[in-house]
mmCIF file of N, CA, C and O in Angstrom:
data_model
loop_
_atom_site.group_PDB
_atom_site.id
_atom_site.type_symbol
_atom_site.label_atom_id
_atom_site.label_comp_id
_atom_site.label_asym_id
_atom_site.label_seq_id
_atom_site.Cartn_x
_atom_site.Cartn_y
_atom_site.Cartn_z
ATOM 1 N N MET A 1 -33.210 -72.879 -41.249
ATOM 2 C CA MET A 1 -33.586 -73.684 -42.392
ATOM 3 C C MET A 1 -32.763 -73.232 -43.600
ATOM 4 O O MET A 1 -32.593 -72.044 -43.833
ATOM 5 N N ILE A 2 -32.268 -74.173 -44.339
ATOM 6 C CA ILE A 2 -31.531 -73.895 -45.576
ATOM 7 C C ILE A 2 -32.522 -73.880 -46.736
ATOM 8 O O ILE A 2 -33.288 -74.827 -46.910
ATOM 9 N N ARG A 3 -32.519 -72.818 -47.490
ATOM 10 C CA ARG A 3 -33.370 -72.695 -48.681
ATOM 11 C C ARG A 3 -32.505 -72.833 -49.927
ATOM 12 O O ARG A 3 -31.419 -72.260 -50.000
ATOM 13 N N VAL A 4 -33.022 -73.570 -50.894
ATOM 14 C CA VAL A 4 -32.316 -73.762 -52.163
ATOM 15 C C VAL A 4 -32.867 -72.755 -53.166
ATOM 16 O O VAL A 4 -34.069 -72.701 -53.410
ATOM 17 N N ARG A 5 -31.971 -71.955 -53.742
ATOM 18 C CA ARG A 5 -32.346 -70.922 -54.710
ATOM 19 C C ARG A 5 -31.950 -71.319 -56.136
ATOM 20 O O ARG A 5 -31.811 -70.475 -57.005
ATOM 21 N N LEU A 6 -31.766 -72.595 -56.360
ATOM 22 C CA LEU A 6 -31.304 -73.061 -57.663
ATOM 23 C C LEU A 6 -32.251 -72.644 -58.784
ATOM 24 O O LEU A 6 -31.804 -72.219 -59.848
ATOM 25 N N ASP A 7 -33.549 -72.731 -58.565
ATOM 26 C CA ASP A 7 -34.524 -72.317 -59.588
ATOM 27 C C ASP A 7 -34.329 -70.862 -59.988
ATOM 28 O O ASP A 7 -34.410 -70.518 -61.162
ATOM 29 N N VAL A 8 -34.087 -70.007 -58.997
ATOM 30 C CA VAL A 8 -33.919 -68.575 -59.257
ATOM 31 C C VAL A 8 -32.686 -68.341 -60.123
ATOM 32 O O VAL A 8 -32.741 -67.615 -61.121
ATOM 33 N N VAL A 9 -31.574 -68.974 -59.743
ATOM 34 C CA VAL A 9 -30.328 -68.786 -60.486
ATOM 35 C C VAL A 9 -30.459 -69.350 -61.900
ATOM 36 O O VAL A 9 -30.004 -68.738 -62.865
ATOM 37 N N MET A 10 -31.112 -70.500 -62.033
ATOM 38 C CA MET A 10 -31.319 -71.076 -63.359
ATOM 39 C C MET A 10 -32.160 -70.149 -64.228
ATOM 40 O O MET A 10 -31.855 -69.957 -65.406
ATOM 41 N N ALA A 11 -33.207 -69.577 -63.669
ATOM 42 C CA ALA A 11 -34.078 -68.679 -64.429
ATOM 43 C C ALA A 11 -33.318 -67.423 -64.853
ATOM 44 O O ALA A 11 -33.466 -66.967 -65.991
ATOM 45 N N GLU A 12 -32.501 -66.886 -63.950
ATOM 46 C CA GLU A 12 -31.716 -65.691 -64.281
ATOM 47 C C GLU A 12 -30.782 -65.949 -65.455
ATOM 48 O O GLU A 12 -30.545 -65.065 -66.275
ATOM 49 N N ARG A 13 -30.276 -67.172 -65.539
ATOM 50 C CA ARG A 13 -29.315 -67.508 -66.591
ATOM 51 C C ARG A 13 -29.957 -68.229 -67.773
ATOM 52 O O ARG A 13 -29.289 -68.656 -68.699
ATOM 53 N N LYS A 14 -31.266 -68.406 -67.709
ATOM 54 C CA LYS A 14 -32.036 -69.063 -68.777
ATOM 55 C C LYS A 14 -31.480 -70.451 -69.106
ATOM 56 O O LYS A 14 -31.245 -70.795 -70.267
ATOM 57 N N VAL A 15 -31.273 -71.246 -68.056
ATOM 58 C CA VAL A 15 -30.745 -72.604 -68.178
ATOM 59 C C VAL A 15 -31.869 -73.580 -67.858
ATOM 60 O O VAL A 15 -32.592 -73.399 -66.877
ATOM 61 N N THR A 16 -32.021 -74.605 -68.679
ATOM 62 C CA THR A 16 -33.048 -75.606 -68.432
ATOM 63 C C THR A 16 -32.514 -76.686 -67.490
ATOM 64 O O THR A 16 -31.302 -76.864 -67.335
ATOM 65 N N GLY A 17 -33.451 -77.413 -66.896
ATOM 66 C CA GLY A 17 -33.075 -78.516 -66.021
ATOM 67 C C GLY A 17 -32.301 -79.587 -66.769
ATOM 68 O O GLY A 17 -31.344 -80.156 -66.238
ATOM 69 N N ARG A 18 -32.690 -79.838 -67.989
ATOM 70 C CA ARG A 18 -32.006 -80.851 -68.805
ATOM 71 C C ARG A 18 -30.550 -80.459 -69.043
ATOM 72 O O ARG A 18 -29.646 -81.283 -68.903
ATOM 73 N N GLU A 19 -30.331 -79.197 -69.417
ATOM 74 C CA GLU A 19 -28.963 -78.719 -69.667
ATOM 75 C C GLU A 19 -28.099 -78.854 -68.411
ATOM 76 O O GLU A 19 -26.972 -79.340 -68.477
ATOM 77 N N LEU A 20 -28.632 -78.389 -67.285
ATOM 78 C CA LEU A 20 -27.863 -78.399 -66.047
ATOM 79 C C LEU A 20 -27.608 -79.812 -65.559
ATOM 80 O O LEU A 20 -26.506 -80.124 -65.102
ATOM 81 N N ALA A 21 -28.594 -80.676 -65.667
ATOM 82 C CA ALA A 21 -28.420 -82.066 -65.240
ATOM 83 C C ALA A 21 -27.303 -82.729 -66.040
ATOM 84 O O ALA A 21 -26.440 -83.414 -65.477
ATOM 85 N N GLN A 22 -27.292 -82.513 -67.343
ATOM 86 C CA GLN A 22 -26.242 -83.085 -68.183
ATOM 87 C C GLN A 22 -24.878 -82.524 -67.817
ATOM 88 O O GLN A 22 -23.905 -83.254 -67.707
ATOM 89 N N ALA A 23 -24.804 -81.219 -67.590
ATOM 90 C CA ALA A 23 -23.534 -80.586 -67.255
ATOM 91 C C ALA A 23 -23.008 -81.050 -65.898
ATOM 92 O O ALA A 23 -21.798 -81.197 -65.713
ATOM 93 N N ALA A 24 -23.923 -81.313 -64.965
ATOM 94 C CA ALA A 24 -23.525 -81.724 -63.613
ATOM 95 C C ALA A 24 -23.339 -83.235 -63.495
ATOM 96 O O ALA A 24 -22.840 -83.715 -62.480
ATOM 97 N N GLY A 25 -23.770 -83.961 -64.515
ATOM 98 C CA GLY A 25 -23.627 -85.415 -64.483
ATOM 99 C C GLY A 25 -24.598 -86.096 -63.543
ATOM 100 O O GLY A 25 -24.285 -87.125 -62.933
ATOM 101 N N ILE A 26 -25.801 -85.508 -63.394
ATOM 102 C CA ILE A 26 -26.837 -86.109 -62.557
ATOM 103 C C ILE A 26 -28.116 -86.257 -63.382
ATOM 104 O O ILE A 26 -28.234 -85.671 -64.455
ATOM 105 N N THR A 27 -29.047 -87.023 -62.854
ATOM 106 C CA THR A 27 -30.307 -87.206 -63.573
ATOM 107 C C THR A 27 -31.194 -85.972 -63.394
ATOM 108 O O THR A 27 -31.051 -85.223 -62.423
ATOM 109 N N GLU A 28 -32.102 -85.799 -64.318
ATOM 110 C CA GLU A 28 -33.054 -84.696 -64.200
ATOM 111 C C GLU A 28 -33.904 -84.857 -62.946
ATOM 112 O O GLU A 28 -34.276 -83.873 -62.308
ATOM 113 N N GLN A 29 -34.211 -86.104 -62.593
ATOM 114 C CA GLN A 29 -35.009 -86.371 -61.393
ATOM 115 C C GLN A 29 -34.255 -85.914 -60.139
ATOM 116 O O GLN A 29 -34.827 -85.263 -59.269
ATOM 117 N N ASN A 30 -32.960 -86.230 -60.055
ATOM 118 C CA ASN A 30 -32.179 -85.803 -58.896
ATOM 119 C C ASN A 30 -32.028 -84.291 -58.858
ATOM 120 O O ASN A 30 -32.062 -83.682 -57.786
ATOM 121 N N LEU A 31 -31.880 -83.666 -60.016
ATOM 122 C CA LEU A 31 -31.811 -82.208 -60.073
ATOM 123 C C LEU A 31 -33.125 -81.610 -59.588
ATOM 124 O O LEU A 31 -33.125 -80.632 -58.842
ATOM 125 N N SER A 32 -34.237 -82.198 -59.982
ATOM 126 C CA SER A 32 -35.542 -81.724 -59.548
ATOM 127 C C SER A 32 -35.672 -81.804 -58.029
ATOM 128 O O SER A 32 -36.178 -80.873 -57.393
ATOM 129 N N LEU A 33 -35.211 -82.899 -57.448
ATOM 130 C CA LEU A 33 -35.252 -83.043 -55.989
ATOM 131 C C LEU A 33 -34.404 -81.967 -55.320
ATOM 132 O O LEU A 33 -34.808 -81.385 -54.305
ATOM 133 N N LEU A 34 -33.253 -81.679 -55.895
ATOM 134 C CA LEU A 34 -32.382 -80.640 -55.356
ATOM 135 C C LEU A 34 -33.046 -79.267 -55.485
ATOM 136 O O LEU A 34 -33.046 -78.473 -54.540
ATOM 137 N N ARG A 35 -33.634 -78.997 -56.626
ATOM 138 C CA ARG A 35 -34.294 -77.708 -56.862
ATOM 139 C C ARG A 35 -35.419 -77.465 -55.877
ATOM 140 O O ARG A 35 -35.678 -76.334 -55.479
ATOM 141 N N ASN A 36 -36.090 -78.534 -55.479
ATOM 142 C CA ASN A 36 -37.230 -78.420 -54.564
ATOM 143 C C ASN A 36 -36.835 -78.563 -53.100
ATOM 144 O O ASN A 36 -37.704 -78.594 -52.230
ATOM 145 N N GLY A 37 -35.542 -78.678 -52.834
ATOM 146 C CA GLY A 37 -35.074 -78.790 -51.458
ATOM 147 C C GLY A 37 -35.435 -80.101 -50.799
ATOM 148 O O GLY A 37 -35.543 -80.181 -49.575
ATOM 149 N N LYS A 38 -35.626 -81.148 -51.577
ATOM 150 C CA LYS A 38 -36.046 -82.446 -51.052
ATOM 151 C C LYS A 38 -34.878 -83.385 -50.755
ATOM 152 O O LYS A 38 -35.086 -84.541 -50.442
ATOM 153 N N VAL A 39 -33.652 -82.898 -50.850
ATOM 154 C CA VAL A 39 -32.488 -83.746 -50.583
ATOM 155 C C VAL A 39 -31.892 -83.376 -49.231
ATOM 156 O O VAL A 39 -32.020 -82.247 -48.757
ATOM 157 N N LYS A 40 -31.252 -84.339 -48.603
ATOM 158 C CA LYS A 40 -30.621 -84.091 -47.307
ATOM 159 C C LYS A 40 -29.175 -83.655 -47.466
ATOM 160 O O LYS A 40 -28.572 -83.154 -46.539
ATOM 161 N N GLY A 41 -28.610 -83.842 -48.651
ATOM 162 C CA GLY A 41 -27.225 -83.461 -48.882
ATOM 163 C C GLY A 41 -26.923 -83.423 -50.362
ATOM 164 O O GLY A 41 -27.687 -83.919 -51.180
ATOM 165 N N VAL A 42 -25.790 -82.818 -50.675
ATOM 166 C CA VAL A 42 -25.327 -82.750 -52.055
ATOM 167 C C VAL A 42 -23.812 -82.912 -52.035
ATOM 168 O O VAL A 42 -23.139 -82.382 -51.145
ATOM 169 N N ARG A 43 -23.296 -83.667 -52.960
ATOM 170 C CA ARG A 43 -21.852 -83.877 -53.030
ATOM 171 C C ARG A 43 -21.168 -82.600 -53.491
ATOM 172 O O ARG A 43 -21.684 -81.875 -54.347
ATOM 173 N N PHE A 44 -19.994 -82.359 -52.915
ATOM 174 C CA PHE A 44 -19.252 -81.167 -53.301
ATOM 175 C C PHE A 44 -18.907 -81.194 -54.786
ATOM 176 O O PHE A 44 -18.908 -80.148 -55.430
ATOM 177 N N GLY A 45 -18.635 -82.355 -55.327
ATOM 178 C CA GLY A 45 -18.323 -82.463 -56.750
ATOM 179 C C GLY A 45 -19.495 -82.016 -57.607
ATOM 180 O O GLY A 45 -19.312 -81.322 -58.612
ATOM 181 N N THR A 46 -20.699 -82.412 -57.210
ATOM 182 C CA THR A 46 -21.901 -82.012 -57.940
ATOM 183 C C THR A 46 -22.133 -80.520 -57.798
ATOM 184 O O THR A 46 -22.415 -79.824 -58.783
ATOM 185 N N LEU A 47 -21.982 -80.013 -56.585
ATOM 186 C CA LEU A 47 -22.146 -78.584 -56.346
ATOM 187 C C LEU A 47 -21.133 -77.777 -57.156
ATOM 188 O O LEU A 47 -21.466 -76.743 -57.739
ATOM 189 N N GLU A 48 -19.916 -78.290 -57.224
ATOM 190 C CA GLU A 48 -18.873 -77.616 -57.999
ATOM 191 C C GLU A 48 -19.238 -77.539 -59.480
ATOM 192 O O GLU A 48 -19.097 -76.489 -60.119
ATOM 193 N N LYS A 49 -19.744 -78.642 -60.033
ATOM 194 C CA LYS A 49 -20.128 -78.658 -61.444
ATOM 195 C C LYS A 49 -21.287 -77.704 -61.720
ATOM 196 O O LYS A 49 -21.319 -77.023 -62.744
ATOM 197 N N ILE A 50 -22.248 -77.673 -60.801
ATOM 198 C CA ILE A 50 -23.396 -76.769 -60.951
ATOM 199 C C ILE A 50 -22.921 -75.320 -60.936
ATOM 200 O O ILE A 50 -23.297 -74.519 -61.787
ATOM 201 N N CYS A 51 -22.075 -74.995 -59.954
ATOM 202 C CA CYS A 51 -21.561 -73.620 -59.849
ATOM 203 C C CYS A 51 -20.727 -73.241 -61.068
ATOM 204 O O CYS A 51 -20.818 -72.116 -61.566
ATOM 205 N N GLU A 52 -19.936 -74.181 -61.543
ATOM 206 C CA GLU A 52 -19.113 -73.909 -62.720
ATOM 207 C C GLU A 52 -19.999 -73.621 -63.932
ATOM 208 O O GLU A 52 -19.773 -72.658 -64.659
ATOM 209 N N TYR A 53 -21.023 -74.448 -64.137
ATOM 210 C CA TYR A 53 -21.898 -74.275 -65.297
ATOM 211 C C TYR A 53 -22.706 -72.979 -65.207
ATOM 212 O O TYR A 53 -22.882 -72.278 -66.204
ATOM 213 N N LEU A 54 -23.187 -72.656 -63.997
ATOM 214 C CA LEU A 54 -24.011 -71.459 -63.815
ATOM 215 C C LEU A 54 -23.181 -70.203 -63.551
ATOM 216 O O LEU A 54 -23.742 -69.110 -63.439
ATOM 217 N N GLU A 55 -21.854 -70.390 -63.435
ATOM 218 C CA GLU A 55 -20.946 -69.279 -63.142
ATOM 219 C C GLU A 55 -21.403 -68.521 -61.906
ATOM 220 O O GLU A 55 -21.679 -67.314 -61.935
ATOM 221 N N CYS A 56 -21.508 -69.269 -60.796
ATOM 222 C CA CYS A 56 -21.957 -68.678 -59.547
ATOM 223 C C CYS A 56 -21.184 -69.272 -58.377
ATOM 224 O O CYS A 56 -20.359 -70.173 -58.567
ATOM 225 N N GLN A 57 -21.468 -68.778 -57.192
ATOM 226 C CA GLN A 57 -20.880 -69.286 -55.961
ATOM 227 C C GLN A 57 -21.917 -70.145 -55.238
ATOM 228 O O GLN A 57 -23.124 -69.941 -55.424
ATOM 229 N N PRO A 58 -21.476 -71.093 -54.388
ATOM 230 C CA PRO A 58 -22.433 -71.906 -53.635
ATOM 231 C C PRO A 58 -23.421 -71.050 -52.846
ATOM 232 O O PRO A 58 -24.602 -71.396 -52.735
ATOM 233 N N GLY A 59 -22.964 -69.912 -52.330
ATOM 234 C CA GLY A 59 -23.853 -69.017 -51.574
ATOM 235 C C GLY A 59 -24.944 -68.394 -52.410
ATOM 236 O O GLY A 59 -25.940 -67.907 -51.875
ATOM 237 N N ASP A 60 -24.783 -68.412 -53.727
ATOM 238 C CA ASP A 60 -25.846 -67.925 -54.616
ATOM 239 C C ASP A 60 -26.986 -68.935 -54.696
ATOM 240 O O ASP A 60 -28.116 -68.572 -55.019
ATOM 241 N N LEU A 61 -26.677 -70.192 -54.414
ATOM 242 C CA LEU A 61 -27.658 -71.273 -54.553
ATOM 243 C C LEU A 61 -28.354 -71.628 -53.242
ATOM 244 O O LEU A 61 -29.456 -72.173 -53.259
ATOM 245 N N LEU A 62 -27.689 -71.349 -52.128
ATOM 246 C CA LEU A 62 -28.210 -71.737 -50.817
ATOM 247 C C LEU A 62 -28.258 -70.540 -49.891
ATOM 248 O O LEU A 62 -27.318 -69.746 -49.851
ATOM 249 N N THR A 63 -29.340 -70.397 -49.144
ATOM 250 C CA THR A 63 -29.449 -69.341 -48.147
ATOM 251 C C THR A 63 -29.918 -69.955 -46.836
ATOM 252 O O THR A 63 -30.561 -71.014 -46.822
ATOM 253 N N PHE A 64 -29.604 -69.281 -45.737
ATOM 254 C CA PHE A 64 -30.031 -69.726 -44.417
ATOM 255 C C PHE A 64 -31.106 -68.788 -43.902
ATOM 256 O O PHE A 64 -30.948 -67.572 -43.934
ATOM 257 N N GLU A 65 -32.216 -69.382 -43.452
ATOM 258 C CA GLU A 65 -33.282 -68.614 -42.854
ATOM 259 C C GLU A 65 -33.589 -69.216 -41.492
ATOM 260 O O GLU A 65 -33.907 -70.392 -41.406
ATOM 261 N N PRO A 66 -33.453 -68.424 -40.421
ATOM 262 C CA PRO A 66 -33.709 -68.967 -39.072
ATOM 263 C C PRO A 66 -35.149 -69.408 -38.874
ATOM 264 O O PRO A 66 -36.028 -68.994 -39.555
#
């Protein structure tokens, strides 16, 4: 199972959902779905913008748990 750690990384960097959604060019609703692991996929462009804004790697946001 893939776990989304976006909430953790956002909290560590004190970034709000509104700020990140604007920076990534997505709606707050779509960001919320991503944060809660309710999406089946994410575009690499969106992931790139999120990582750039949060100054992190994709592996910081996603983990695999068997």
